[in-house]
């Protein structure tokens, strides 16, 4: 009889005090609330949430959300008491409260990866290989080398493009962009603003055909399709394509969007701070001494009130 598969529930928090976090739980029942015993625990002072707000229960290979709260639980904007979940559903705990995207992945014959183990381990050290010493020979003096002048400061060079073949493979890719979670089971995946792409991003800096993510040589890769060296890794432009490593910062252009590569085919958006829109200068009024500084202080606080914090 085939063993029951291990299914890991992933909750990607897109709004609220846990925003930017990804939690993975492989339990039959997942509790959510403010109580310290909950698998998904929110701060104690978040009074809009109940101590035991909701529960995600596994039934076979499906998962059901059960509301246990006072202020309600919502799935894709609709309040529910019970609802079966599917990948990509957006859960909201109380009206206007924290939001999280729901996703699952199946592990068969593999250990469950917990959130603390998301860092890719370093490869094991290879044993030293003994080297046979050659027969001693008379040393040959090397001719003197002319001095080499070193430039004062060398600009960072883009990673060299590697000749890597791109083929269709069954590998997962999860991209969190804004409030949506995009899931793919096959690579490569093309990214751009045009409708013919697998992932269409409505960002002013995106070109019609912008980038491609593929899998080769046991790792994920990013390819720049712009021909303008717009795509960069860790603030260094790539010449054509480059491998993705855990915790790399991927920028599709100098103006964004930017993502963190979390490993295991997962990209989470790094939301840029909102830019203040230009406003016409108001008519200057005479103010009492000290009032101008107080008004400016209040204006700055209002400007940063709704900034996305990862």
PDB file of C-alpha atoms in Angstrom:
ATOM      1  CA  UNK A   1       0.000   0.000   0.000  1.00  0.00           C
ATOM      2  CA  UNK A   2       1.394   3.399  -0.950  1.00  0.00           C
ATOM      3  CA  UNK A   3       2.334   5.642   1.977  1.00  0.00           C
ATOM      4  CA  UNK A   4       0.259   8.725   2.591  1.00  0.00           C
ATOM      5  CA  UNK A   5       2.085  11.676   1.011  1.00  0.00           C
ATOM      6  CA  UNK A   6       3.427  14.445   3.182  1.00  0.00           C
ATOM      7  CA  UNK A   7       1.764  17.725   2.195  1.00  0.00           C
ATOM      8  CA  UNK A   8       3.340  20.958   3.370  1.00  0.00           C
ATOM      9  CA  UNK A   9       1.081  23.998   3.724  1.00  0.00           C
ATOM     10  CA  UNK A  10       2.773  27.274   2.850  1.00  0.00           C
ATOM     11  CA  UNK A  11       1.352  30.584   4.084  1.00  0.00           C
ATOM     12  CA  UNK A  12       2.943  33.638   2.465  1.00  0.00           C
ATOM     13  CA  UNK A  13       1.985  36.682   4.529  1.00  0.00           C
ATOM     14  CA  UNK A  14       1.168  39.652   2.292  1.00  0.00           C
ATOM     15  CA  UNK A  15      -0.471  42.006   4.808  1.00  0.00           C
ATOM     16  CA  UNK A  16      -0.260  42.487   8.542  1.00  0.00           C
ATOM     17  CA  UNK A  17       2.441  42.169  11.230  1.00  0.00           C
ATOM     18  CA  UNK A  18       3.933  39.015   9.630  1.00  0.00           C
ATOM     19  CA  UNK A  19       4.122  40.577   6.154  1.00  0.00           C
ATOM     20  CA  UNK A  20       6.947  39.140   4.050  1.00  0.00           C
ATOM     21  CA  UNK A  21       7.265  35.927   6.056  1.00  0.00           C
ATOM     22  CA  UNK A  22       6.689  32.443   4.612  1.00  0.00           C
ATOM     23  CA  UNK A  23       5.565  29.769   7.054  1.00  0.00           C
ATOM     24  CA  UNK A  24       5.538  26.053   6.286  1.00  0.00           C
ATOM     25  CA  UNK A  25       3.558  23.557   8.372  1.00  0.00           C
ATOM     26  CA  UNK A  26       3.030  19.854   7.687  1.00  0.00           C
ATOM     27  CA  UNK A  27       0.465  19.097  10.426  1.00  0.00           C
ATOM     28  CA  UNK A  28      -2.977  17.518   9.990  1.00  0.00           C
ATOM     29  CA  UNK A  29      -4.485  20.520  11.760  1.00  0.00           C
ATOM     30  CA  UNK A  30      -2.988  24.035  11.655  1.00  0.00           C
ATOM     31  CA  UNK A  31      -4.200  26.524  14.255  1.00  0.00           C
ATOM     32  CA  UNK A  32      -4.145  30.268  13.606  1.00  0.00           C
ATOM     33  CA  UNK A  33      -4.585  33.040  16.172  1.00  0.00           C
ATOM     34  CA  UNK A  34      -3.021  34.989  19.043  1.00  0.00           C
ATOM     35  CA  UNK A  35      -2.680  32.077  21.455  1.00  0.00           C
ATOM     36  CA  UNK A  36       0.958  31.004  22.105  1.00  0.00           C
ATOM     37  CA  UNK A  37       0.124  27.416  21.147  1.00  0.00           C
ATOM     38  CA  UNK A  38      -1.045  28.326  17.609  1.00  0.00           C
ATOM     39  CA  UNK A  39       1.056  27.132  14.671  1.00  0.00           C
ATOM     40  CA  UNK A  40       0.551  30.551  13.034  1.00  0.00           C
ATOM     41  CA  UNK A  41       0.810  32.989  15.906  1.00  0.00           C
ATOM     42  CA  UNK A  42       0.000  36.694  15.599  1.00  0.00           C
ATOM     43  CA  UNK A  43       0.975  39.356  18.172  1.00  0.00           C
ATOM     44  CA  UNK A  44      -1.008  39.405  21.411  1.00  0.00           C
ATOM     45  CA  UNK A  45      -1.977  43.068  20.980  1.00  0.00           C
ATOM     46  CA  UNK A  46      -3.711  42.429  17.619  1.00  0.00           C
ATOM     47  CA  UNK A  47      -7.147  42.638  19.198  1.00  0.00           C
ATOM     48  CA  UNK A  48      -9.098  42.214  15.934  1.00  0.00           C
ATOM     49  CA  UNK A  49      -7.999  38.556  15.895  1.00  0.00           C
ATOM     50  CA  UNK A  50      -9.339  35.946  18.265  1.00  0.00           C
ATOM     51  CA  UNK A  51      -6.987  33.914  20.431  1.00  0.00           C
ATOM     52  CA  UNK A  52      -7.952  30.903  18.313  1.00  0.00           C
ATOM     53  CA  UNK A  53      -9.136  32.584  15.144  1.00  0.00           C
ATOM     54  CA  UNK A  54      -9.199  29.808  12.541  1.00  0.00           C
ATOM     55  CA  UNK A  55      -7.987  26.320  11.723  1.00  0.00           C
ATOM     56  CA  UNK A  56      -6.832  24.613   8.521  1.00  0.00           C
ATOM     57  CA  UNK A  57      -7.722  20.919   8.631  1.00  0.00           C
ATOM     58  CA  UNK A  58      -6.446  18.260   6.247  1.00  0.00           C
ATOM     59  CA  UNK A  59      -9.067  15.908   4.794  1.00  0.00           C
ATOM     60  CA  UNK A  60      -7.377  13.351   2.568  1.00  0.00           C
ATOM     61  CA  UNK A  61      -5.389  15.431   0.108  1.00  0.00           C
ATOM     62  CA  UNK A  62      -7.567  18.531   0.568  1.00  0.00           C
ATOM     63  CA  UNK A  63      -7.499  21.289   3.150  1.00  0.00           C
ATOM     64  CA  UNK A  64     -10.506  22.965   4.756  1.00  0.00           C
ATOM     65  CA  UNK A  65     -10.490  26.347   6.472  1.00  0.00           C
ATOM     66  CA  UNK A  66     -12.700  26.496   9.573  1.00  0.00           C
ATOM     67  CA  UNK A  67     -13.531  29.874  11.127  1.00  0.00           C
ATOM     68  CA  UNK A  68     -13.482  29.974  14.940  1.00  0.00           C
ATOM     69  CA  UNK A  69     -13.433  33.740  15.423  1.00  0.00           C
ATOM     70  CA  UNK A  70     -15.595  36.648  16.477  1.00  0.00           C
ATOM     71  CA  UNK A  71     -14.676  39.022  13.639  1.00  0.00           C
ATOM     72  CA  UNK A  72     -14.760  36.510  10.790  1.00  0.00           C
ATOM     73  CA  UNK A  73     -12.412  34.856   8.298  1.00  0.00           C
ATOM     74  CA  UNK A  74     -12.402  35.585   4.556  1.00  0.00           C
ATOM     75  CA  UNK A  75     -11.304  33.617   1.471  1.00  0.00           C
ATOM     76  CA  UNK A  76     -10.672  35.744  -1.643  1.00  0.00           C
ATOM     77  CA  UNK A  77     -12.673  38.563  -0.059  1.00  0.00           C
ATOM     78  CA  UNK A  78     -15.711  36.427   0.879  1.00  0.00           C
ATOM     79  CA  UNK A  79     -16.522  35.689   4.511  1.00  0.00           C
ATOM     80  CA  UNK A  80     -16.799  31.963   5.244  1.00  0.00           C
ATOM     81  CA  UNK A  81     -17.424  29.629   8.150  1.00  0.00           C
ATOM     82  CA  UNK A  82     -15.934  26.656   6.310  1.00  0.00           C
ATOM     83  CA  UNK A  83     -14.305  26.478   2.878  1.00  0.00           C
ATOM     84  CA  UNK A  84     -12.062  24.084   0.964  1.00  0.00           C
ATOM     85  CA  UNK A  85      -8.877  25.816  -0.125  1.00  0.00           C
ATOM     86  CA  UNK A  86      -6.953  25.716  -3.386  1.00  0.00           C
ATOM     87  CA  UNK A  87      -3.470  26.949  -4.254  1.00  0.00           C
ATOM     88  CA  UNK A  88      -3.359  30.709  -4.639  1.00  0.00           C
ATOM     89  CA  UNK A  89      -6.332  31.491  -2.370  1.00  0.00           C
ATOM     90  CA  UNK A  90      -5.915  34.659  -0.299  1.00  0.00           C
ATOM     91  CA  UNK A  91      -6.959  34.307   3.332  1.00  0.00           C
ATOM     92  CA  UNK A  92      -7.864  37.338   5.470  1.00  0.00           C
ATOM     93  CA  UNK A  93      -8.269  37.052   9.238  1.00  0.00           C
ATOM     94  CA  UNK A  94     -10.929  39.604  10.293  1.00  0.00           C
ATOM     95  CA  UNK A  95     -12.107  42.398   8.015  1.00  0.00           C
ATOM     96  CA  UNK A  96      -9.129  44.531   6.988  1.00  0.00           C
ATOM     97  CA  UNK A  97      -6.850  42.260   9.018  1.00  0.00           C
ATOM     98  CA  UNK A  98      -3.766  40.190   8.147  1.00  0.00           C
ATOM     99  CA  UNK A  99      -3.696  38.455   4.744  1.00  0.00           C
ATOM    100  CA  UNK A 100      -1.810  35.362   3.605  1.00  0.00           C
ATOM    101  CA  UNK A 101      -1.641  33.420   0.354  1.00  0.00           C
ATOM    102  CA  UNK A 102      -2.296  29.675   0.652  1.00  0.00           C
ATOM    103  CA  UNK A 103      -0.170  27.114  -1.190  1.00  0.00           C
ATOM    104  CA  UNK A 104       0.663  23.425  -0.822  1.00  0.00           C
ATOM    105  CA  UNK A 105       3.460  21.174  -1.999  1.00  0.00           C
ATOM    106  CA  UNK A 106       3.757  17.398  -1.788  1.00  0.00           C
ATOM    107  CA  UNK A 107       6.812  15.625  -0.398  1.00  0.00           C
ATOM    108  CA  UNK A 108       7.068  11.911  -1.064  1.00  0.00           C
ATOM    109  CA  UNK A 109       9.878  10.064   0.645  1.00  0.00           C
ATOM    110  CA  UNK A 110      11.540  13.339   1.680  1.00  0.00           C
ATOM    111  CA  UNK A 111      12.026  14.976   5.069  1.00  0.00           C
ATOM    112  CA  UNK A 112       9.776  17.922   5.778  1.00  0.00           C
ATOM    113  CA  UNK A 113      11.601  21.225   5.402  1.00  0.00           C
ATOM    114  CA  UNK A 114      10.857  23.531   8.325  1.00  0.00           C
ATOM    115  CA  UNK A 115      11.179  27.341   8.088  1.00  0.00           C
ATOM    116  CA  UNK A 116      14.414  27.289  10.110  1.00  0.00           C
ATOM    117  CA  UNK A 117      16.003  25.018   7.486  1.00  0.00           C
ATOM    118  CA  UNK A 118      15.400  27.155   4.407  1.00  0.00           C
ATOM    119  CA  UNK A 119      19.044  28.204   4.101  1.00  0.00           C
ATOM    120  CA  UNK A 120      20.788  26.082   1.495  1.00  0.00           C
ATOM    121  CA  UNK A 121      23.533  24.077   3.294  1.00  0.00           C
ATOM    122  CA  UNK A 122      27.111  24.444   2.170  1.00  0.00           C
ATOM    123  CA  UNK A 123      28.433  21.547   0.062  1.00  0.00           C
ATOM    124  CA  UNK A 124      30.470  18.968   1.998  1.00  0.00           C
ATOM    125  CA  UNK A 125      34.220  19.324   1.874  1.00  0.00           C
ATOM    126  CA  UNK A 126      35.907  17.001  -0.568  1.00  0.00           C
ATOM    127  CA  UNK A 127      38.712  14.792   0.777  1.00  0.00           C
ATOM    128  CA  UNK A 128      42.186  15.863  -0.211  1.00  0.00           C
ATOM    129  CA  UNK A 129      43.607  13.867  -3.135  1.00  0.00           C
ATOM    130  CA  UNK A 130      47.269  12.900  -2.701  1.00  0.00           C
ATOM    131  CA  UNK A 131      49.476  14.251  -5.462  1.00  0.00           C
ATOM    132  CA  UNK A 132      52.504  12.324  -6.700  1.00  0.00           C
ATOM    133  CA  UNK A 133      55.630  14.399  -6.463  1.00  0.00           C
ATOM    134  CA  UNK A 134      57.493  14.681  -9.770  1.00  0.00           C
ATOM    135  CA  UNK A 135      61.147  13.808 -10.061  1.00  0.00           C
ATOM    136  CA  UNK A 136      63.207  16.686  -8.813  1.00  0.00           C
ATOM    137  CA  UNK A 137      64.632  18.816 -11.563  1.00  0.00           C
ATOM    138  CA  UNK A 138      66.943  21.749 -11.615  1.00  0.00           C
ATOM    139  CA  UNK A 139      64.956  24.942 -11.040  1.00  0.00           C
ATOM    140  CA  UNK A 140      64.690  27.207 -14.017  1.00  0.00           C
ATOM    141  CA  UNK A 141      64.880  30.881 -13.112  1.00  0.00           C
ATOM    142  CA  UNK A 142      61.938  32.910 -14.325  1.00  0.00           C
ATOM    143  CA  UNK A 143      62.622  36.098 -16.253  1.00  0.00           C
ATOM    144  CA  UNK A 144      61.847  39.285 -14.333  1.00  0.00           C
ATOM    145  CA  UNK A 145      58.320  40.522 -14.845  1.00  0.00           C
ATOM    146  CA  UNK A 146      57.614  44.183 -15.533  1.00  0.00           C
ATOM    147  CA  UNK A 147      55.588  45.964 -12.862  1.00  0.00           C
ATOM    148  CA  UNK A 148      51.867  45.898 -13.456  1.00  0.00           C
ATOM    149  CA  UNK A 149      49.945  49.056 -12.797  1.00  0.00           C
ATOM    150  CA  UNK A 150      46.745  48.510 -10.828  1.00  0.00           C
ATOM    151  CA  UNK A 151      43.820  50.889 -11.373  1.00  0.00           C
ATOM    152  CA  UNK A 152      42.731  52.886  -8.362  1.00  0.00           C
ATOM    153  CA  UNK A 153      39.231  51.394  -8.269  1.00  0.00           C
ATOM    154  CA  UNK A 154      37.791  48.639 -10.417  1.00  0.00           C
ATOM    155  CA  UNK A 155      34.105  48.831 -11.209  1.00  0.00           C
ATOM    156  CA  UNK A 156      32.089  45.638 -10.456  1.00  0.00           C
ATOM    157  CA  UNK A 157      31.853  43.441 -13.507  1.00  0.00           C
ATOM    158  CA  UNK A 158      28.697  41.528 -14.445  1.00  0.00           C
ATOM    159  CA  UNK A 159      28.828  37.748 -13.986  1.00  0.00           C
ATOM    160  CA  UNK A 160      30.104  35.985 -17.066  1.00  0.00           C
ATOM    161  CA  UNK A 161      27.428  34.283 -19.134  1.00  0.00           C
ATOM    162  CA  UNK A 162      27.588  30.510 -19.036  1.00  0.00           C
ATOM    163  CA  UNK A 163      26.693  28.270 -21.920  1.00  0.00           C
ATOM    164  CA  UNK A 164      23.713  26.559 -20.286  1.00  0.00           C
ATOM    165  CA  UNK A 165      21.089  24.753 -22.317  1.00  0.00           C
ATOM    166  CA  UNK A 166      17.438  25.584 -21.625  1.00  0.00           C
ATOM    167  CA  UNK A 167      14.989  22.685 -21.715  1.00  0.00           C
ATOM    168  CA  UNK A 168      11.505  22.015 -20.376  1.00  0.00           C
ATOM    169  CA  UNK A 169      11.668  20.385 -16.949  1.00  0.00           C
ATOM    170  CA  UNK A 170       9.135  19.561 -14.250  1.00  0.00           C
ATOM    171  CA  UNK A 171      10.302  21.932 -11.515  1.00  0.00           C
ATOM    172  CA  UNK A 172       8.170  24.202  -9.296  1.00  0.00           C
ATOM    173  CA  UNK A 173       8.332  27.985  -9.327  1.00  0.00           C
ATOM    174  CA  UNK A 174       6.404  30.230  -6.929  1.00  0.00           C
ATOM    175  CA  UNK A 175       6.415  34.004  -7.420  1.00  0.00           C
ATOM    176  CA  UNK A 176       4.784  36.320  -4.874  1.00  0.00           C
ATOM    177  CA  UNK A 177       4.090  39.710  -6.482  1.00  0.00           C
ATOM    178  CA  UNK A 178       1.851  42.139  -4.634  1.00  0.00           C
ATOM    179  CA  UNK A 179      -1.215  40.344  -3.244  1.00  0.00           C
ATOM    180  CA  UNK A 180      -1.010  37.479  -5.766  1.00  0.00           C
ATOM    181  CA  UNK A 181       0.812  34.174  -5.662  1.00  0.00           C
ATOM    182  CA  UNK A 182       1.788  32.701  -9.037  1.00  0.00           C
ATOM    183  CA  UNK A 183       2.596  28.988  -9.067  1.00  0.00           C
ATOM    184  CA  UNK A 184       4.156  26.988 -11.920  1.00  0.00           C
ATOM    185  CA  UNK A 185       5.054  23.313 -12.175  1.00  0.00           C
ATOM    186  CA  UNK A 186       7.136  23.470 -15.354  1.00  0.00           C
ATOM    187  CA  UNK A 187      10.100  25.587 -16.395  1.00  0.00           C
ATOM    188  CA  UNK A 188      11.184  27.706 -18.216  1.00  0.00           C
ATOM    189  CA  UNK A 189       8.849  30.581 -17.316  1.00  0.00           C
ATOM    190  CA  UNK A 190       9.021  33.834 -19.280  1.00  0.00           C
ATOM    191  CA  UNK A 191       8.364  37.196 -17.595  1.00  0.00           C
ATOM    192  CA  UNK A 192       7.340  40.469 -19.204  1.00  0.00           C
ATOM    193  CA  UNK A 193       4.591  43.002 -19.751  1.00  0.00           C
ATOM    194  CA  UNK A 194       3.283  41.396 -22.963  1.00  0.00           C
ATOM    195  CA  UNK A 195       0.282  39.026 -22.911  1.00  0.00           C
ATOM    196  CA  UNK A 196       2.324  36.191 -24.410  1.00  0.00           C
ATOM    197  CA  UNK A 197       4.410  35.710 -21.258  1.00  0.00           C
ATOM    198  CA  UNK A 198       3.838  33.046 -18.622  1.00  0.00           C
ATOM    199  CA  UNK A 199       4.051  35.699 -15.899  1.00  0.00           C
ATOM    200  CA  UNK A 200       2.729  39.146 -16.872  1.00  0.00           C
ATOM    201  CA  UNK A 201       3.911  41.944 -14.560  1.00  0.00           C
ATOM    202  CA  UNK A 202       2.282  45.362 -14.813  1.00  0.00           C
ATOM    203  CA  UNK A 203       5.297  47.458 -13.883  1.00  0.00           C
ATOM    204  CA  UNK A 204       6.370  50.580 -15.816  1.00  0.00           C
ATOM    205  CA  UNK A 205       9.962  49.323 -16.161  1.00  0.00           C
ATOM    206  CA  UNK A 206       9.006  45.947 -17.669  1.00  0.00           C
ATOM    207  CA  UNK A 207       9.561  45.317 -21.373  1.00  0.00           C
ATOM    208  CA  UNK A 208       7.285  43.168 -23.514  1.00  0.00           C
ATOM    209  CA  UNK A 209       9.717  40.224 -23.230  1.00  0.00           C
ATOM    210  CA  UNK A 210      11.915  40.853 -20.212  1.00  0.00           C
ATOM    211  CA  UNK A 211      13.368  37.805 -18.459  1.00  0.00           C
ATOM    212  CA  UNK A 212      13.217  34.029 -18.201  1.00  0.00           C
ATOM    213  CA  UNK A 213      13.633  31.634 -15.279  1.00  0.00           C
ATOM    214  CA  UNK A 214      14.808  28.109 -16.061  1.00  0.00           C
ATOM    215  CA  UNK A 215      16.347  25.096 -14.326  1.00  0.00           C
ATOM    216  CA  UNK A 216      19.634  23.505 -15.352  1.00  0.00           C
ATOM    217  CA  UNK A 217      22.613  21.807 -13.679  1.00  0.00           C
ATOM    218  CA  UNK A 218      20.590  21.218 -10.483  1.00  0.00           C
ATOM    219  CA  UNK A 219      19.784  24.892  -9.872  1.00  0.00           C
ATOM    220  CA  UNK A 220      17.550  27.758 -10.913  1.00  0.00           C
ATOM    221  CA  UNK A 221      18.781  30.384 -13.406  1.00  0.00           C
ATOM    222  CA  UNK A 222      17.695  33.860 -14.515  1.00  0.00           C
ATOM    223  CA  UNK A 223      18.148  35.029 -18.112  1.00  0.00           C
ATOM    224  CA  UNK A 224      18.026  38.634 -19.318  1.00  0.00           C
ATOM    225  CA  UNK A 225      15.901  38.876 -22.494  1.00  0.00           C
ATOM    226  CA  UNK A 226      16.076  42.668 -22.793  1.00  0.00           C
ATOM    227  CA  UNK A 227      19.455  42.876 -24.541  1.00  0.00           C
ATOM    228  CA  UNK A 228      20.148  45.975 -22.399  1.00  0.00           C
ATOM    229  CA  UNK A 229      21.649  44.399 -19.240  1.00  0.00           C
ATOM    230  CA  UNK A 230      18.650  45.549 -17.190  1.00  0.00           C
ATOM    231  CA  UNK A 231      18.479  42.436 -14.971  1.00  0.00           C
ATOM    232  CA  UNK A 232      20.838  42.374 -11.986  1.00  0.00           C
ATOM    233  CA  UNK A 233      21.730  40.065  -9.107  1.00  0.00           C
ATOM    234  CA  UNK A 234      22.768  41.647  -5.820  1.00  0.00           C
ATOM    235  CA  UNK A 235      23.049  45.045  -7.581  1.00  0.00           C
ATOM    236  CA  UNK A 236      25.406  43.694 -10.301  1.00  0.00           C
ATOM    237  CA  UNK A 237      23.983  43.443 -13.855  1.00  0.00           C
ATOM    238  CA  UNK A 238      24.159  40.007 -15.480  1.00  0.00           C
ATOM    239  CA  UNK A 239      25.546  39.842 -19.011  1.00  0.00           C
ATOM    240  CA  UNK A 240      23.085  37.178 -20.186  1.00  0.00           C
ATOM    241  CA  UNK A 241      22.182  34.540 -17.603  1.00  0.00           C
ATOM    242  CA  UNK A 242      23.275  33.648 -14.092  1.00  0.00           C
ATOM    243  CA  UNK A 243      22.438  31.050 -11.410  1.00  0.00           C
ATOM    244  CA  UNK A 244      20.156  31.946  -8.514  1.00  0.00           C
ATOM    245  CA  UNK A 245      21.325  31.204  -4.979  1.00  0.00           C
ATOM    246  CA  UNK A 246      19.386  31.417  -1.729  1.00  0.00           C
ATOM    247  CA  UNK A 247      18.957  34.993  -0.460  1.00  0.00           C
ATOM    248  CA  UNK A 248      20.014  36.578  -3.776  1.00  0.00           C
ATOM    249  CA  UNK A 249      18.363  39.928  -4.539  1.00  0.00           C
ATOM    250  CA  UNK A 250      16.994  39.837  -8.094  1.00  0.00           C
ATOM    251  CA  UNK A 251      16.146  43.172  -9.733  1.00  0.00           C
ATOM    252  CA  UNK A 252      14.447  43.007 -13.133  1.00  0.00           C
ATOM    253  CA  UNK A 253      15.508  46.618 -13.800  1.00  0.00           C
ATOM    254  CA  UNK A 254      17.141  49.487 -11.891  1.00  0.00           C
ATOM    255  CA  UNK A 255      13.602  50.770 -11.195  1.00  0.00           C
ATOM    256  CA  UNK A 256      12.354  47.341 -10.047  1.00  0.00           C
ATOM    257  CA  UNK A 257      10.538  45.173  -9.439  1.00  0.00           C
ATOM    258  CA  UNK A 258      12.885  43.438  -6.985  1.00  0.00           C
ATOM    259  CA  UNK A 259      12.611  39.965  -5.466  1.00  0.00           C
ATOM    260  CA  UNK A 260      14.345  37.844  -2.861  1.00  0.00           C
ATOM    261  CA  UNK A 261      15.148  34.298  -4.019  1.00  0.00           C
ATOM    262  CA  UNK A 262      14.282  32.095  -1.030  1.00  0.00           C
ATOM    263  CA  UNK A 263      15.585  28.877  -2.553  1.00  0.00           C
ATOM    264  CA  UNK A 264      13.540  25.892  -3.722  1.00  0.00           C
ATOM    265  CA  UNK A 265      12.123  27.908  -6.616  1.00  0.00           C
ATOM    266  CA  UNK A 266      10.494  30.659  -4.538  1.00  0.00           C
ATOM    267  CA  UNK A 267      10.620  34.394  -5.257  1.00  0.00           C
ATOM    268  CA  UNK A 268       9.134  36.979  -2.877  1.00  0.00           C
ATOM    269  CA  UNK A 269       8.711  40.598  -3.945  1.00  0.00           C
ATOM    270  CA  UNK A 270      10.588  43.329  -2.135  1.00  0.00           C
ATOM    271  CA  UNK A 271       8.055  46.128  -2.282  1.00  0.00           C
ATOM    272  CA  UNK A 272       9.583  49.537  -2.910  1.00  0.00           C
ATOM    273  CA  UNK A 273       8.673  52.468  -0.616  1.00  0.00           C
ATOM    274  CA  UNK A 274       5.853  54.569  -2.037  1.00  0.00           C
ATOM    275  CA  UNK A 275       7.034  57.729  -3.717  1.00  0.00           C
ATOM    276  CA  UNK A 276       5.294  60.933  -2.865  1.00  0.00           C
ATOM    277  CA  UNK A 277       3.438  62.354  -5.831  1.00  0.00           C
ATOM    278  CA  UNK A 278       4.227  65.899  -6.818  1.00  0.00           C
ATOM    279  CA  UNK A 279       1.638  68.295  -5.480  1.00  0.00           C
ATOM    280  CA  UNK A 280       1.161  71.975  -6.472  1.00  0.00           C
ATOM    281  CA  UNK A 281       2.694  74.314  -3.943  1.00  0.00           C
ATOM    282  CA  UNK A 282      -0.023  75.712  -1.675  1.00  0.00           C
ATOM    283  CA  UNK A 283      -0.366  79.416  -1.127  1.00  0.00           C
ATOM    284  CA  UNK A 284       1.998  80.395   1.617  1.00  0.00           C
ATOM    285  CA  UNK A 285       0.311  81.690   4.716  1.00  0.00           C
ATOM    286  CA  UNK A 286       1.750  83.612   7.619  1.00  0.00           C
ATOM    287  CA  UNK A 287       2.270  81.314  10.568  1.00  0.00           C
ATOM    288  CA  UNK A 288       3.140  81.922  14.126  1.00  0.00           C
ATOM    289  CA  UNK A 289       6.717  81.008  15.172  1.00  0.00           C
ATOM    290  CA  UNK A 290       7.046  77.238  15.701  1.00  0.00           C
ATOM    291  CA  UNK A 291       3.925  76.317  13.725  1.00  0.00           C
ATOM    292  CA  UNK A 292       5.823  75.695  10.468  1.00  0.00           C
ATOM    293  CA  UNK A 293       8.112  73.058  12.054  1.00  0.00           C
ATOM    294  CA  UNK A 294       5.117  71.316  13.646  1.00  0.00           C
ATOM    295  CA  UNK A 295       3.268  71.226  10.292  1.00  0.00           C
ATOM    296  CA  UNK A 296       6.285  69.754   8.457  1.00  0.00           C
ATOM    297  CA  UNK A 297       6.714  67.072  11.106  1.00  0.00           C
ATOM    298  CA  UNK A 298       3.086  65.990  10.752  1.00  0.00           C
ATOM    299  CA  UNK A 299       3.379  65.949   6.960  1.00  0.00           C
ATOM    300  CA  UNK A 300       6.398  63.616   7.017  1.00  0.00           C
ATOM    301  CA  UNK A 301       4.619  61.223   9.377  1.00  0.00           C
ATOM    302  CA  UNK A 302       1.595  61.049   7.076  1.00  0.00           C
ATOM    303  CA  UNK A 303       3.809  60.450   4.043  1.00  0.00           C
ATOM    304  CA  UNK A 304       5.330  57.277   5.498  1.00  0.00           C
ATOM    305  CA  UNK A 305       2.212  55.962   7.195  1.00  0.00           C
ATOM    306  CA  UNK A 306       1.396  53.220   4.649  1.00  0.00           C
ATOM    307  CA  UNK A 307       4.886  52.172   3.499  1.00  0.00           C
ATOM    308  CA  UNK A 308       5.229  48.403   2.835  1.00  0.00           C
ATOM    309  CA  UNK A 309       7.491  46.876   5.481  1.00  0.00           C
ATOM    310  CA  UNK A 310       8.929  43.411   4.721  1.00  0.00           C
TER     311      UNK A 310
END
